[in-house]
């Protein structure tokens, strides 16, 4: 549902043709090749996640957070760049159900 909400082919990036679904703890294991990331972020501080991703991706890398994927009345997306997304998400009441997408497929 989250992939459909984005309306983009997550395998369609300029730099990569791979996608990795992972959890915050495993980012360091697979981020070196800069794949498209779909990150399960339960109980993760978003700013910490963005900082960690910044070790592997450029500040202008697109990032999106999909909230309540598949729930028609609640679903929404906040998107930006690694260097702007934390500010764009300030004040959001983070629900348990959300995924973070990182990669140039969103360009």
XYZ file of N, CA, C and O in Angstrom:
428
model
N 0.820 -1.199 0.000
C 0.000 0.000 0.000
C 0.865 1.267 0.000
O 0.527 2.242 -0.653
N 1.971 1.231 0.735
C 2.844 2.408 0.779
C 3.497 2.653 -0.567
O 3.626 3.798 -1.002
N 3.919 1.588 -1.253
C 4.500 1.746 -2.589
C 3.478 2.387 -3.516
O 3.810 3.294 -4.288
N 2.244 1.930 -3.477
C 1.191 2.480 -4.323
C 0.926 3.940 -3.973
O 0.689 4.765 -4.855
N 0.985 4.287 -2.698
C 0.741 5.667 -2.276
C 1.779 6.612 -2.873
O 1.451 7.737 -3.249
N 3.012 6.155 -2.986
C 4.063 6.993 -3.567
C 3.865 7.185 -5.064
O 4.291 8.194 -5.626
N 3.257 6.215 -5.725
C 3.023 6.322 -7.165
C 4.297 6.288 -7.986
O 4.359 6.854 -9.074
N 5.318 5.649 -7.468
C 6.619 5.567 -8.152
C 7.095 4.129 -8.153
O 6.774 3.346 -7.269
N 7.908 3.794 -9.144
C 8.549 2.487 -9.209
C 9.793 2.528 -8.337
O 10.771 3.193 -8.682
N 9.770 1.826 -7.202
C 10.912 1.906 -6.290
C 12.174 1.290 -6.866
O 13.255 1.489 -6.331
N 12.053 0.586 -7.963
C 13.227 0.013 -8.635
C 13.722 0.915 -9.764
O 14.649 0.559 -10.478
N 13.131 2.081 -9.923
C 13.442 2.934 -11.054
C 14.406 4.064 -10.789
O 14.320 5.114 -11.426
N 15.334 3.897 -9.882
C 16.290 4.957 -9.591
C 17.344 5.116 -10.671
O 17.594 4.212 -11.455
N 17.974 6.290 -10.722
C 19.060 6.551 -11.669
C 20.318 5.774 -11.301
O 21.035 5.287 -12.143
N 20.616 5.736 -10.014
C 21.877 5.179 -9.548
C 21.776 3.719 -9.136
O 22.788 3.052 -9.031
N 20.600 3.240 -8.858
C 20.474 1.882 -8.353
C 19.238 1.196 -8.905
O 18.254 1.853 -9.234
N 19.338 -0.092 -9.022
C 18.174 -0.870 -9.449
C 17.848 -1.931 -8.407
O 17.300 -2.974 -8.716
N 18.222 -1.651 -7.166
C 17.902 -2.585 -6.090
C 17.168 -1.850 -4.980
O 17.335 -0.649 -4.797
N 16.352 -2.584 -4.274
C 15.633 -2.036 -3.129
C 15.849 -2.967 -1.946
O 15.888 -4.187 -2.103
N 15.999 -2.380 -0.783
C 16.230 -3.145 0.430
C 15.193 -2.729 1.456
O 15.040 -1.541 1.740
N 14.484 -3.704 1.991
C 13.595 -3.459 3.124
C 14.378 -3.833 4.360
O 14.913 -4.948 4.461
N 14.476 -2.923 5.300
C 15.329 -3.169 6.453
C 14.762 -2.475 7.677
O 13.756 -1.792 7.631
N 15.449 -2.648 8.754
C 15.146 -1.988 10.018
C 16.337 -1.106 10.354
O 17.456 -1.340 9.891
N 16.107 -0.117 11.178
C 17.136 0.837 11.583
C 18.455 0.151 11.963
O 19.527 0.594 11.561
N 18.379 -0.934 12.703
C 19.596 -1.609 13.189
C 20.469 -2.128 12.058
O 21.679 -2.283 12.232
N 19.889 -2.443 10.901
C 20.629 -3.100 9.829
C 21.094 -2.172 8.707
O 21.673 -2.636 7.736
N 20.863 -0.894 8.826
C 21.230 0.046 7.766
C 22.726 -0.019 7.462
O 23.129 -0.065 6.304
N 23.553 -0.046 8.483
C 25.006 -0.049 8.259
C 25.478 -1.279 7.484
O 26.498 -1.237 6.811
N 24.736 -2.368 7.553
C 25.145 -3.597 6.878
C 24.959 -3.533 5.366
O 25.658 -4.232 4.639
N 24.010 -2.732 4.896
C 23.676 -2.770 3.467
C 23.685 -1.419 2.758
O 23.455 -1.345 1.557
N 23.979 -0.354 3.450
C 23.852 0.975 2.858
C 24.992 1.361 1.929
O 24.850 2.301 1.150
N 26.087 0.667 1.952
C 27.250 1.042 1.160
C 26.980 1.173 -0.329
O 27.554 2.024 -1.000
N 26.099 0.363 -0.875
C 25.806 0.427 -2.315
C 24.688 1.416 -2.636
O 24.276 1.527 -3.774
N 24.224 2.135 -1.652
C 23.171 3.141 -1.782
C 21.927 2.612 -2.508
O 21.467 3.197 -3.479
N 21.360 1.522 -2.014
C 20.133 1.030 -2.639
C 18.953 1.922 -2.288
O 19.057 2.783 -1.416
N 17.849 1.720 -2.974
C 16.602 2.300 -2.507
C 16.298 1.612 -1.182
O 16.343 0.392 -1.090
N 16.025 2.400 -0.166
C 15.710 1.836 1.141
C 14.235 2.005 1.449
O 13.655 3.072 1.211
N 13.656 0.966 2.001
C 12.354 1.029 2.638
C 12.626 0.632 4.076
O 13.028 -0.496 4.345
N 12.461 1.571 4.991
C 12.879 1.351 6.368
C 11.662 1.243 7.281
O 10.815 2.144 7.299
N 11.596 0.158 8.017
C 10.600 -0.010 9.063
C 11.109 0.748 10.274
O 12.180 0.442 10.784
N 10.364 1.719 10.739
C 10.901 2.651 11.731
C 10.210 2.588 13.082
O 10.242 3.547 13.825
N 9.610 1.493 13.409
C 8.932 1.391 14.695
C 9.897 1.663 15.837
O 10.990 1.107 15.888
N 9.487 2.569 16.717
C 10.243 2.910 17.918
C 11.630 3.476 17.598
O 12.559 3.322 18.371
N 11.770 4.135 16.467
C 13.034 4.743 16.061
C 12.869 6.257 16.057
O 11.875 6.778 15.560
N 13.838 6.951 16.602
C 13.829 8.407 16.535
C 14.136 8.812 15.102
O 15.194 8.452 14.568
N 13.235 9.547 14.471
C 13.380 9.880 13.063
C 14.654 10.678 12.790
O 15.356 10.412 11.820
N 14.963 11.648 13.626
C 16.179 12.446 13.411
C 17.426 11.567 13.453
O 18.365 11.781 12.688
N 17.441 10.569 14.326
C 18.573 9.642 14.388
C 18.675 8.824 13.098
O 19.769 8.585 12.595
N 17.529 8.391 12.586
C 17.513 7.643 11.331
C 18.081 8.490 10.198
O 18.926 8.033 9.435
N 17.637 9.723 10.091
C 18.103 10.607 9.021
C 19.601 10.858 9.164
O 20.325 10.851 8.172
N 20.063 11.048 10.379
C 21.501 11.242 10.595
C 22.288 10.017 10.135
O 23.320 10.137 9.474
N 21.801 8.835 10.456
C 22.475 7.603 10.051
C 22.485 7.467 8.530
O 23.491 7.098 7.928
N 21.361 7.757 7.897
C 21.293 7.685 6.433
C 22.244 8.688 5.784
O 22.794 8.439 4.712
N 22.463 9.823 6.452
C 23.362 10.848 5.943
C 24.806 10.396 5.827
O 25.605 11.018 5.128
N 25.151 9.312 6.486
C 26.502 8.752 6.360
C 26.705 8.091 4.996
O 27.833 7.908 4.553
N 25.600 7.712 4.344
C 25.675 6.941 3.104
C 25.083 7.658 1.892
O 25.388 7.298 0.769
N 24.226 8.633 2.125
C 23.531 9.322 1.040
C 23.822 10.812 1.092
O 24.045 11.377 2.166
N 23.786 11.442 -0.063
C 24.006 12.881 -0.164
C 22.833 13.643 0.470
O 21.710 13.136 0.510
N 23.070 14.867 0.931
C 22.004 15.653 1.549
C 20.806 15.903 0.631
O 19.689 16.106 1.110
N 21.017 15.869 -0.691
C 19.912 16.124 -1.619
C 19.201 14.839 -2.067
O 18.428 14.847 -3.023
N 19.424 13.739 -1.350
C 18.742 12.481 -1.657
C 17.272 12.580 -1.239
O 16.974 12.959 -0.101
N 16.347 12.229 -2.124
C 14.925 12.262 -1.768
C 14.582 11.243 -0.675
O 15.145 10.142 -0.628
N 13.658 11.652 0.183
C 13.172 10.803 1.267
C 11.692 11.087 1.459
O 11.252 12.226 1.281
N 10.936 10.062 1.785
C 9.504 10.229 2.029
C 9.081 9.345 3.191
O 9.613 8.245 3.369
N 8.133 9.839 3.963
C 7.546 9.066 5.043
C 6.091 8.839 4.680
O 5.358 9.796 4.400
N 5.674 7.573 4.661
C 4.290 7.230 4.350
C 3.618 6.817 5.660
O 4.040 5.859 6.305
N 2.596 7.577 6.017
C 1.844 7.315 7.237
C 0.544 6.598 6.896
O -0.139 6.970 5.947
N 0.188 5.617 7.674
C -1.091 4.904 7.556
C -1.362 4.420 6.133
O -2.450 4.609 5.590
N -0.392 3.789 5.523
C -0.558 3.286 4.152
C -1.758 2.352 4.069
O -1.917 1.439 4.872
N -2.612 2.620 3.097
C -3.774 1.789 2.864
C -5.025 2.210 3.604
O -6.098 1.668 3.355
N -4.916 3.157 4.500
C -6.083 3.666 5.224
C -6.534 4.961 4.555
O -5.925 6.014 4.739
N -7.598 4.879 3.787
C -8.024 5.977 2.920
C -8.121 7.326 3.635
O -7.638 8.332 3.131
N -8.727 7.369 4.779
C -8.924 8.647 5.473
C -7.678 9.159 6.194
O -7.580 10.347 6.491
N -6.758 8.277 6.507
C -5.593 8.667 7.303
C -4.293 8.769 6.506
O -3.362 9.443 6.922
N -4.206 8.069 5.398
C -2.946 7.971 4.660
C -2.448 9.342 4.222
O -3.210 10.149 3.694
N -1.188 9.615 4.472
C -0.557 10.821 3.938
C 0.953 10.611 3.856
O 1.504 9.700 4.463
N 1.580 11.476 3.067
C 3.007 11.360 2.794
C 3.664 12.708 3.070
O 3.139 13.754 2.680
N 4.808 12.662 3.715
C 5.656 13.845 3.860
C 6.942 13.520 3.124
O 7.587 12.511 3.401
N 7.297 14.369 2.171
C 8.508 14.100 1.399
C 9.407 15.324 1.391
O 8.970 16.446 1.622
N 10.667 15.064 1.132
C 11.663 16.133 1.078
C 13.001 15.536 0.705
O 13.069 14.534 -0.005
N 14.040 16.139 1.215
C 15.412 15.679 1.005
C 16.005 15.349 2.367
O 15.490 15.797 3.399
N 17.071 14.596 2.369
C 17.676 14.245 3.654
C 17.986 15.476 4.496
O 17.840 15.438 5.714
N 18.376 16.561 3.854
C 18.726 17.751 4.634
C 17.529 18.652 4.965
O 17.691 19.657 5.653
N 16.315 18.283 4.527
C 15.137 19.106 4.842
C 14.030 18.341 5.557
O 13.130 18.958 6.123
N 14.079 17.028 5.537
C 12.936 16.240 6.007
C 12.692 16.353 7.508
O 11.542 16.354 7.951
N 13.727 16.472 8.296
C 13.516 16.586 9.742
C 12.708 17.840 10.053
O 11.749 17.798 10.832
N 13.047 18.944 9.431
C 12.292 20.178 9.653
C 10.845 20.036 9.171
O 9.919 20.534 9.816
N 10.639 19.342 8.046
C 9.290 19.162 7.510
C 8.411 18.281 8.393
O 7.197 18.348 8.301
N 9.026 17.470 9.218
C 8.245 16.570 10.062
C 8.112 17.057 11.498
O 7.527 16.368 12.334
N 8.630 18.236 11.787
C 8.512 18.782 13.132
C 7.033 18.933 13.496
O 6.226 19.381 12.699
N 6.698 18.546 14.692
C 5.334 18.706 15.181
C 4.376 17.596 14.792
O 3.221 17.610 15.203
N 4.843 16.634 14.006
C 3.978 15.525 13.613
C 3.865 14.542 14.774
O 4.854 14.213 15.425
N 2.649 14.087 15.023
C 2.418 13.034 16.001
C 2.660 11.710 15.283
O 1.820 11.244 14.529
N 3.818 11.115 15.476
C 4.247 9.940 14.721
C 3.431 8.718 15.114
O 3.493 8.270 16.250
N 2.707 8.156 14.162
C 1.960 6.932 14.441
C 2.880 5.716 14.376
O 3.986 5.781 13.834
N 2.394 4.622 14.896
C 3.150 3.374 14.825
C 3.306 2.921 13.382
O 4.340 2.399 13.000
N 2.295 3.143 12.549
C 2.288 2.645 11.175
C 2.868 3.667 10.212
O 2.179 4.586 9.783
N 4.146 3.518 9.887
C 4.775 4.364 8.875
C 6.027 3.694 8.335
O 6.643 2.872 8.998
N 6.331 4.032 7.099
C 7.530 3.537 6.441
C 8.305 4.727 5.899
O 7.712 5.732 5.493
N 9.612 4.592 5.844
C 10.466 5.634 5.284
C 11.096 5.088 4.001
O 11.643 3.984 3.992
N 10.993 5.862 2.938
C 11.578 5.518 1.642
C 12.710 6.489 1.352
O 12.543 7.699 1.518
N 13.828 5.963 0.907
C 14.993 6.782 0.577
C 15.520 6.339 -0.774
O 15.730 5.158 -1.005
N 15.714 7.291 -1.671
C 16.333 6.940 -2.941
C 15.956 7.879 -4.064
O 14.972 8.611 -4.001
N 16.760 7.830 -5.116
C 16.559 8.735 -6.233
C 15.390 8.331 -7.134
O 15.058 9.055 -8.067
N 14.732 7.223 -6.838
C 13.556 6.840 -7.626
C 12.437 7.866 -7.487
O 11.540 7.932 -8.321
N 12.488 8.709 -6.453
C 11.437 9.711 -6.231
C 11.669 11.005 -7.007
O 10.835 11.886 -6.978
N 12.781 11.106 -7.713
C 13.064 12.338 -8.458
C 12.160 12.469 -9.651
O 11.713 11.515 -10.245
